PDB file of C-alpha atoms and ligand atoms in Angstrom:
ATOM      1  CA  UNK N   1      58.446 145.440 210.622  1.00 75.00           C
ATOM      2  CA  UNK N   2      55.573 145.935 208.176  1.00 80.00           C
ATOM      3  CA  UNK N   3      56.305 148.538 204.960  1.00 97.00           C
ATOM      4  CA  UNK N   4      54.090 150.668 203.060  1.00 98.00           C
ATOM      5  CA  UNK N   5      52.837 151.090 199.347  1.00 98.00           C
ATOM      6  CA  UNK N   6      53.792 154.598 197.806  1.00 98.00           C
ATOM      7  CA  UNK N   7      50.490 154.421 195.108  1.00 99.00           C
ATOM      8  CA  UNK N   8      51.542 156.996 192.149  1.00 99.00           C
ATOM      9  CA  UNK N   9      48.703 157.894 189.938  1.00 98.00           C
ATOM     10  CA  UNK N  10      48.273 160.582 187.065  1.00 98.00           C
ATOM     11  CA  UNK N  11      48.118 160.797 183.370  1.00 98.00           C
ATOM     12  CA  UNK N  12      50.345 158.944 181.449  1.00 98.00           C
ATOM     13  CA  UNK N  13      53.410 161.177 180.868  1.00 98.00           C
ATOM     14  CA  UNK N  14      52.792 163.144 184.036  1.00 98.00           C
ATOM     15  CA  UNK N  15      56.092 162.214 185.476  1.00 98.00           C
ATOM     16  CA  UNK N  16      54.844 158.923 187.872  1.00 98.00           C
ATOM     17  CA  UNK N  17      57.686 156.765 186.780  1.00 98.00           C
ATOM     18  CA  UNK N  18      60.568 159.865 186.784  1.00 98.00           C
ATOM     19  CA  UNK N  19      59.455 160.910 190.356  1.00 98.00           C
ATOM     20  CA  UNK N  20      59.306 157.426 191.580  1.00 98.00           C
ATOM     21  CA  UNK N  21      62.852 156.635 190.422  1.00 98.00           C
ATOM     22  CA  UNK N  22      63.963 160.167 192.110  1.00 98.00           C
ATOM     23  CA  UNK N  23      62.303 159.054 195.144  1.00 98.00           C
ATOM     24  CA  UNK N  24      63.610 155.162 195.662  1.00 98.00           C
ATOM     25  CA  UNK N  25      67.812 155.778 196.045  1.00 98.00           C
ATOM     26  CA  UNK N  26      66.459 158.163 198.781  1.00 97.00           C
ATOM     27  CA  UNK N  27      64.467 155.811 200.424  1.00 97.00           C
ATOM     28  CA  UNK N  28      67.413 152.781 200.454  1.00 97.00           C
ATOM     29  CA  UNK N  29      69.648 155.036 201.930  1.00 96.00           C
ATOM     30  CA  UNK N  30      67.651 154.956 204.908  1.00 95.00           C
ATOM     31  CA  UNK N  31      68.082 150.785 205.118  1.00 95.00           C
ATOM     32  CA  UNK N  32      64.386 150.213 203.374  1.00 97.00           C
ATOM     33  CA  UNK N  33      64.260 147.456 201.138  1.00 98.00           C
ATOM     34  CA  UNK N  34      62.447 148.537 198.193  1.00 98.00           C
ATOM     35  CA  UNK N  35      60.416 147.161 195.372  1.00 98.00           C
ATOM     36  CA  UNK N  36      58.605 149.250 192.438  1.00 98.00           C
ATOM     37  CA  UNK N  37      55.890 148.077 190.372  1.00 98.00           C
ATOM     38  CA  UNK N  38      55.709 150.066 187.254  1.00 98.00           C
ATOM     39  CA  UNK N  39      52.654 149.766 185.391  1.00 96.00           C
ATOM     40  CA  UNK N  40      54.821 149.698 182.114  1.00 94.00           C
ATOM     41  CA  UNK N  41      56.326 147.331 183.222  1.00 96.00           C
ATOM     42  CA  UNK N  42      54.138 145.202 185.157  1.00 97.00           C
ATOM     43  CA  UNK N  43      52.259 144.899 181.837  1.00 97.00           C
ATOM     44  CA  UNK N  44      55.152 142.851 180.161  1.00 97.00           C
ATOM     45  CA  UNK N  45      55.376 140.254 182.672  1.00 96.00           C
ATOM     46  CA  UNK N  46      52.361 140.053 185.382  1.00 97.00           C
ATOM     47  CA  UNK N  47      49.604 141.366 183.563  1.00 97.00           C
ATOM     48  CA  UNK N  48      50.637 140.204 179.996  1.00 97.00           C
ATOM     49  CA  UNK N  49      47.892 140.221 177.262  1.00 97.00           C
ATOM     50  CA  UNK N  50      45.572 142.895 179.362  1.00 98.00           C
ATOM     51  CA  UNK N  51      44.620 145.613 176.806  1.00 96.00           C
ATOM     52  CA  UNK N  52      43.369 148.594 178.340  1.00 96.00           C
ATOM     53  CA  UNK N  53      39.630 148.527 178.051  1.00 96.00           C
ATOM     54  CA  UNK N  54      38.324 149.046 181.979  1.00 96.00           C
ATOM     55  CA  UNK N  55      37.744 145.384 182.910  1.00 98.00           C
ATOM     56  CA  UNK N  56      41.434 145.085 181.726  1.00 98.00           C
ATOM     57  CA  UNK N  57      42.214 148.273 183.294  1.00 97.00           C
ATOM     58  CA  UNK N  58      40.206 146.930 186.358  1.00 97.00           C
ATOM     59  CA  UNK N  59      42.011 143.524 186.627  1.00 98.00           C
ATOM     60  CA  UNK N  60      45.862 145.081 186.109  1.00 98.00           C
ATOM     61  CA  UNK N  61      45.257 147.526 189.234  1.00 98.00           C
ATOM     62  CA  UNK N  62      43.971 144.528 191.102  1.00 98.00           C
ATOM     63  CA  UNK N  63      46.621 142.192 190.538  1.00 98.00           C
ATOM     64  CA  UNK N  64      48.842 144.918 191.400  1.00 98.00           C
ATOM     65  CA  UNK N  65      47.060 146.424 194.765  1.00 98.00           C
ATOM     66  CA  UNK N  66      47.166 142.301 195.893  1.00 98.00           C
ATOM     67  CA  UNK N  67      51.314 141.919 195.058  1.00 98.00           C
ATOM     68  CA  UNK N  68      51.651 144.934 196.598  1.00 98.00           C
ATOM     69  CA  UNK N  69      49.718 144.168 199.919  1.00 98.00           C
ATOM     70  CA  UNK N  70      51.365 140.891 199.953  1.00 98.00           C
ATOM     71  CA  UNK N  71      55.446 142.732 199.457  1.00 98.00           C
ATOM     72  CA  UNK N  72      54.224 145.158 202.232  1.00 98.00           C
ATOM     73  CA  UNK N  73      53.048 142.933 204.356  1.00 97.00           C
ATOM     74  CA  UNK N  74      56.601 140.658 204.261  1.00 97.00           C
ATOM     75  CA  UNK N  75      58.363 144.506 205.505  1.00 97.00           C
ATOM     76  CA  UNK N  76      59.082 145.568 201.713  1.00 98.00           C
ATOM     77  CA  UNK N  77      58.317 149.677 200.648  1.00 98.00           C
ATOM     78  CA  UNK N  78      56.416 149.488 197.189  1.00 98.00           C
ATOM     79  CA  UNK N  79      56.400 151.756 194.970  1.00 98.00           C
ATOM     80  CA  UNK N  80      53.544 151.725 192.811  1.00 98.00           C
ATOM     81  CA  UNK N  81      53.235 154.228 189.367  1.00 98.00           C
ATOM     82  CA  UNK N  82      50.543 153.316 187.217  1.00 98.00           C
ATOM     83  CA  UNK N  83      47.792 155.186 185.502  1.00 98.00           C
ATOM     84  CA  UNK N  84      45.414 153.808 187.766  1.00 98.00           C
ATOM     85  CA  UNK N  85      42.341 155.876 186.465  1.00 98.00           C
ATOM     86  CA  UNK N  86      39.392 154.656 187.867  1.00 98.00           C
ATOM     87  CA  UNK N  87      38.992 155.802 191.884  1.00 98.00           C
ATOM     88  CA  UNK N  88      36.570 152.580 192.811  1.00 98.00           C
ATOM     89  CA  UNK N  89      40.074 150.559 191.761  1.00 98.00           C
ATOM     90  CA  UNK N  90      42.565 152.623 193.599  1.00 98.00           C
ATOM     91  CA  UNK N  91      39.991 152.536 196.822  1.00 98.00           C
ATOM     92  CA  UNK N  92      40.244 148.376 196.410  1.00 98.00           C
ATOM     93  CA  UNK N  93      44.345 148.998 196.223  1.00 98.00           C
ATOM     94  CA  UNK N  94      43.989 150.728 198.933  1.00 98.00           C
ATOM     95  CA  UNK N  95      41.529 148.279 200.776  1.00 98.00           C
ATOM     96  CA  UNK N  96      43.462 145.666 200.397  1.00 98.00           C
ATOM     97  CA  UNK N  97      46.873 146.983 201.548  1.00 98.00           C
ATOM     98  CA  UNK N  98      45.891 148.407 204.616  1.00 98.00           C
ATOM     99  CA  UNK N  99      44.656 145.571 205.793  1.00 97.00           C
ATOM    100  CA  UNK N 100      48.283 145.031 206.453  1.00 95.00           C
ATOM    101  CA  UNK N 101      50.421 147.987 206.149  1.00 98.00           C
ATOM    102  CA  UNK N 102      49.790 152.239 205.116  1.00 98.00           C
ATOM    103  CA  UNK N 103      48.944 153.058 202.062  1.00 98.00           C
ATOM    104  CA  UNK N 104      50.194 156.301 200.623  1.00 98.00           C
ATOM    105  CA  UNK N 105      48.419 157.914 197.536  1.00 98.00           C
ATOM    106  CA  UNK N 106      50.295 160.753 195.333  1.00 98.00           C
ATOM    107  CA  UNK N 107      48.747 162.077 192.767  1.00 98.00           C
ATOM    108  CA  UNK N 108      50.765 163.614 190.048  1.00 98.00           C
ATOM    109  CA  UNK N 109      48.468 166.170 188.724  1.00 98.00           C
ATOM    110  CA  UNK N 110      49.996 167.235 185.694  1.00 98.00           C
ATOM    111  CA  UNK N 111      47.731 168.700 182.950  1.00 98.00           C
ATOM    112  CA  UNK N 112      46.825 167.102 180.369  1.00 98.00           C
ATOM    113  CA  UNK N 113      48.153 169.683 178.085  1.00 98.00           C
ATOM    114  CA  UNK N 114      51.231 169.792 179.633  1.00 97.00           C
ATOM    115  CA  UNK N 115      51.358 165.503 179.622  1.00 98.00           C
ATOM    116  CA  UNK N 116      50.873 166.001 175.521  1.00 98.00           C
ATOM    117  CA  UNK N 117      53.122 168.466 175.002  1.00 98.00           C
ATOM    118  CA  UNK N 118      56.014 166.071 176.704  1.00 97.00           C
ATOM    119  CA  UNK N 119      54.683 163.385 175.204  1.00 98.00           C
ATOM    120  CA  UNK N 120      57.850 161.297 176.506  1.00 96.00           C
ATOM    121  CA  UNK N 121      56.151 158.346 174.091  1.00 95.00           C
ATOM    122  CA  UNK N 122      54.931 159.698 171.155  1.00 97.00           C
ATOM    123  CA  UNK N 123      51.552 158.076 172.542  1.00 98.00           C
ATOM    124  CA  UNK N 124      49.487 161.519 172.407  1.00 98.00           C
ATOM    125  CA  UNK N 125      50.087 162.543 168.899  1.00 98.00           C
ATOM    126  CA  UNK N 126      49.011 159.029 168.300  1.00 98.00           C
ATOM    127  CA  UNK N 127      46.054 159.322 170.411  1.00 98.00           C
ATOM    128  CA  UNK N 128      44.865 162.387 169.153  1.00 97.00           C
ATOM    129  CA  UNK N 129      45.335 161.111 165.516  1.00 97.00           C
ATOM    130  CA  UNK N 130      42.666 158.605 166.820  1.00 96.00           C
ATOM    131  CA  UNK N 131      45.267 155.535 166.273  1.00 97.00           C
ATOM    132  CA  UNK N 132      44.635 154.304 169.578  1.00 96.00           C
ATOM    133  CA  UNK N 133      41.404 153.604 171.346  1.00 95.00           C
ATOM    134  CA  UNK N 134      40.852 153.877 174.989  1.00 96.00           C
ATOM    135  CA  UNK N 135      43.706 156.400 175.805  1.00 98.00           C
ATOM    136  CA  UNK N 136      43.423 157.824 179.242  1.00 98.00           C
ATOM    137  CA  UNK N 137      42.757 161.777 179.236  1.00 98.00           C
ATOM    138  CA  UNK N 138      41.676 161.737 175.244  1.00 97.00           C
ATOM    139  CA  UNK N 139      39.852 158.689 174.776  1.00 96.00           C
ATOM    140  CA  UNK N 140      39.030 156.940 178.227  1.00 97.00           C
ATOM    141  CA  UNK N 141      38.703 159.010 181.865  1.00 98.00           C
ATOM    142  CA  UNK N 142      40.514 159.660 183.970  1.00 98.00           C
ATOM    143  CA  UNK N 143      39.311 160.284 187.799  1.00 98.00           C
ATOM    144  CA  UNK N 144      41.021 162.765 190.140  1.00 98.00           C
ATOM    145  CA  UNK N 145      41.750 161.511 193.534  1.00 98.00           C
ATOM    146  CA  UNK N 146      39.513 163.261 195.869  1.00 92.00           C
ATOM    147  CA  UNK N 147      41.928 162.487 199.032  1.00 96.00           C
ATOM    148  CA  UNK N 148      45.097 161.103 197.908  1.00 98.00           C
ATOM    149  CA  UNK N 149      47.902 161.776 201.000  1.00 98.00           C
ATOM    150  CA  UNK N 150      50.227 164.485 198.465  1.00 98.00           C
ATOM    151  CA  UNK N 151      48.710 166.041 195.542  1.00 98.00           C
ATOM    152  CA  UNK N 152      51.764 167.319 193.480  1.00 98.00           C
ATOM    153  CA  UNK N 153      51.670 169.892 190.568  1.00 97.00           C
ATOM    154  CA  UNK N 154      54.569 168.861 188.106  1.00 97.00           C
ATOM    155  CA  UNK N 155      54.425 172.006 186.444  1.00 93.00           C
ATOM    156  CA  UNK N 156      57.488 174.687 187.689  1.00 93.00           C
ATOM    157  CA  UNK N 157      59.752 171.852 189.754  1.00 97.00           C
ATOM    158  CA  UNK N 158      62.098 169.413 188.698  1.00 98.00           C
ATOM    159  CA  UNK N 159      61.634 165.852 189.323  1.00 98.00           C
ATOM    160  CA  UNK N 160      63.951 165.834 192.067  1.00 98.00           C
ATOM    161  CA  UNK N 161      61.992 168.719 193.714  1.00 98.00           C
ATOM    162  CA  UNK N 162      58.851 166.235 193.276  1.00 98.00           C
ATOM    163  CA  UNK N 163      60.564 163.452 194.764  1.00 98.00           C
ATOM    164  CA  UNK N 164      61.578 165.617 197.292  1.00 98.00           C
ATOM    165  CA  UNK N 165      57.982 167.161 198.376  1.00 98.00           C
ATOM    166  CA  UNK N 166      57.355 162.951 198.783  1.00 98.00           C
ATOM    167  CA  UNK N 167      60.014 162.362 201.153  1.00 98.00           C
ATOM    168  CA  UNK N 168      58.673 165.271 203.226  1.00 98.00           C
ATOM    169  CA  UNK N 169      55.463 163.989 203.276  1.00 98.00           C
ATOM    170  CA  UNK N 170      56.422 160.559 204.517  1.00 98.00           C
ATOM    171  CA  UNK N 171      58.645 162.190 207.362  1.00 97.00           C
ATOM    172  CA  UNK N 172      55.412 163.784 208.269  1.00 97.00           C
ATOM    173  CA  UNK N 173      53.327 160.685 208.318  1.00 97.00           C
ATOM    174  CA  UNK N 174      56.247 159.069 210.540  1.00 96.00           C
ATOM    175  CA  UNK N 175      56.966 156.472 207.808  1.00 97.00           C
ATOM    176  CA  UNK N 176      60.916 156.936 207.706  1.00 95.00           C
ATOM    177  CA  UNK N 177      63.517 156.013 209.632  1.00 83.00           C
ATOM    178  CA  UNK N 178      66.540 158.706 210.156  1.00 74.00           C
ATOM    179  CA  UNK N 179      69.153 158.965 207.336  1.00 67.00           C
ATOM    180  CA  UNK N 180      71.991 156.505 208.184  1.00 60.00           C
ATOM    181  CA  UNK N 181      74.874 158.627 208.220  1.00 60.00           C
ATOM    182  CA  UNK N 182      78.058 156.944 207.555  1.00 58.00           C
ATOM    183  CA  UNK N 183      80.679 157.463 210.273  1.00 53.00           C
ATOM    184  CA  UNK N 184      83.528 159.633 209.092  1.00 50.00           C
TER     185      UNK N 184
HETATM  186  P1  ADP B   1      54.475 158.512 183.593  1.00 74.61           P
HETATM  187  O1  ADP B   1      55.222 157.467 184.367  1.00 74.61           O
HETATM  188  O2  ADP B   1      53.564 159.346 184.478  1.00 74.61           O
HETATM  189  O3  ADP B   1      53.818 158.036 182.356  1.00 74.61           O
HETATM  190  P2  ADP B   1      57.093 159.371 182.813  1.00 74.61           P
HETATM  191  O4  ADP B   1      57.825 159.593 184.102  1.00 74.61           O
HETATM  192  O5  ADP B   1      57.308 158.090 182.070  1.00 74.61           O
HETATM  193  O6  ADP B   1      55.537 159.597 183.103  1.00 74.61           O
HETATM  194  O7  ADP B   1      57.357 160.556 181.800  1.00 74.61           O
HETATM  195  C1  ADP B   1      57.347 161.905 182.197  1.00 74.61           C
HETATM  196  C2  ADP B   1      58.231 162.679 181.219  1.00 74.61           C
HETATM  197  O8  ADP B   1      58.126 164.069 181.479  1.00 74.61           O
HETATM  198  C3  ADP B   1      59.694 162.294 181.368  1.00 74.61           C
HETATM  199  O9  ADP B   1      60.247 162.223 180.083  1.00 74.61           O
HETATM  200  C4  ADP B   1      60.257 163.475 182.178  1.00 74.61           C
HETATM  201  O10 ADP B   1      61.637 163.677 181.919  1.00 74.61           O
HETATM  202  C5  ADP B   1      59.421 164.620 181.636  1.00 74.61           C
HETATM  203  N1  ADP B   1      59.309 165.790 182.521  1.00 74.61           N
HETATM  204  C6  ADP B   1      59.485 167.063 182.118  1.00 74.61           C
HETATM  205  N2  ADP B   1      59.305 167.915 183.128  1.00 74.61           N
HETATM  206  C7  ADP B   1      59.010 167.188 184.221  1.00 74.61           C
HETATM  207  C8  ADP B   1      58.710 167.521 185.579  1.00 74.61           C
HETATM  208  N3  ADP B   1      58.698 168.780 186.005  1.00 74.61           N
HETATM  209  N4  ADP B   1      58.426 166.496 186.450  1.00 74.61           N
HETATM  210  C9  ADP B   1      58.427 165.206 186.009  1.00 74.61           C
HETATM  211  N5  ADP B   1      58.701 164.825 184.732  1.00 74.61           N
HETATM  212  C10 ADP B   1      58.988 165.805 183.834  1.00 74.61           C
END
């Protein structure tokens, strides 16, 4: 049995990371085996030393889209959450993956007002103060999906809502198996 990639994208602070760890318990429960590639993450131990100027940007996304096709492929659900700005990058993610397996984009839209007024990292204040360079939404761009499979507006539902609106959408696209209930 093949998987699928679960492709998060948004501003940073939009809620990518929260939403995804809402959405993987769920998706165990129903006997997947699960991975998740978070870009913070990702950036301490596969794609160590990339800054973020694009052809850094450009090479993390690839390097993730490949490991991700490659964990899919072997019957594994990923769950990617990254930035993942540029759409010519998420369009090779997505290339590559469904060569062997679907590939599911969400896009977290949350605004980018909203993002800096969490500002779960202190990173916008920095930003904004113009102490760091290349910062998506302030200082580098950021490209809206045009297509992604679930758009989903943060703003007015819990994360748990979110990860909730994902599960639904999966059902829909025939992509989960039944809850395993356990016998009483
Ligand atoms: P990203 O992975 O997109 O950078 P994070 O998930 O790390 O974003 O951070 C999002 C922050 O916003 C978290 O601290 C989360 O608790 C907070 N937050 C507040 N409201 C919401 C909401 N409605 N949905 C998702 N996250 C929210």
């Amino acid at each position: 049995m093949t998987g699928f990639v679960l492709w998060f994208t948004g501003l940073s602070g939009a809620g990518k990371t929260t939403i995804a760890n809402n959405v993987e318990p769920e998706l165990e429960r129903r006997g997947l085996v699960v991975d998740h590639l978070d870009g913070d993450i990702v950036r301490t131990h596969l794609s160590k030393g990339l800054g973020f100027s694009k052809e850094d940007r450009d090479t993390n996304i690839a390097r993730i889209g490949w490991v991700a096709s490659r964990l899919a492929r072997a019957g594994a659900v990923v769950i990617v959450s990254a930035i993942s700005p540029y759409e010519e990058l998420r369009r090779h993610a997505r290339s590559l993956v469904e060569q062997h397996a679907p590939f599911v984009e969400i896009f977290v839209d949350t605004s980018l007002e909203e993002c800096a007024r969490r500002d779960p990292k202190g990173l916008y204040a920095r930003a904004f103060a113009g102490e760091i360079e290349d910062f998506t939404g302030v200082s580098a761009p950021y490209e809206e999906p045009l297509d992604p499979e679930l758009r989903l507006e943060t703003a007015g539902r819990t994360p748990s809502e979110s990860a909730a609106a994902v599960i639904e959408r999966l059902e829909q696209l025939n992509l989960l198996p039944g809850r395993v209930e356990s016998e009483a």
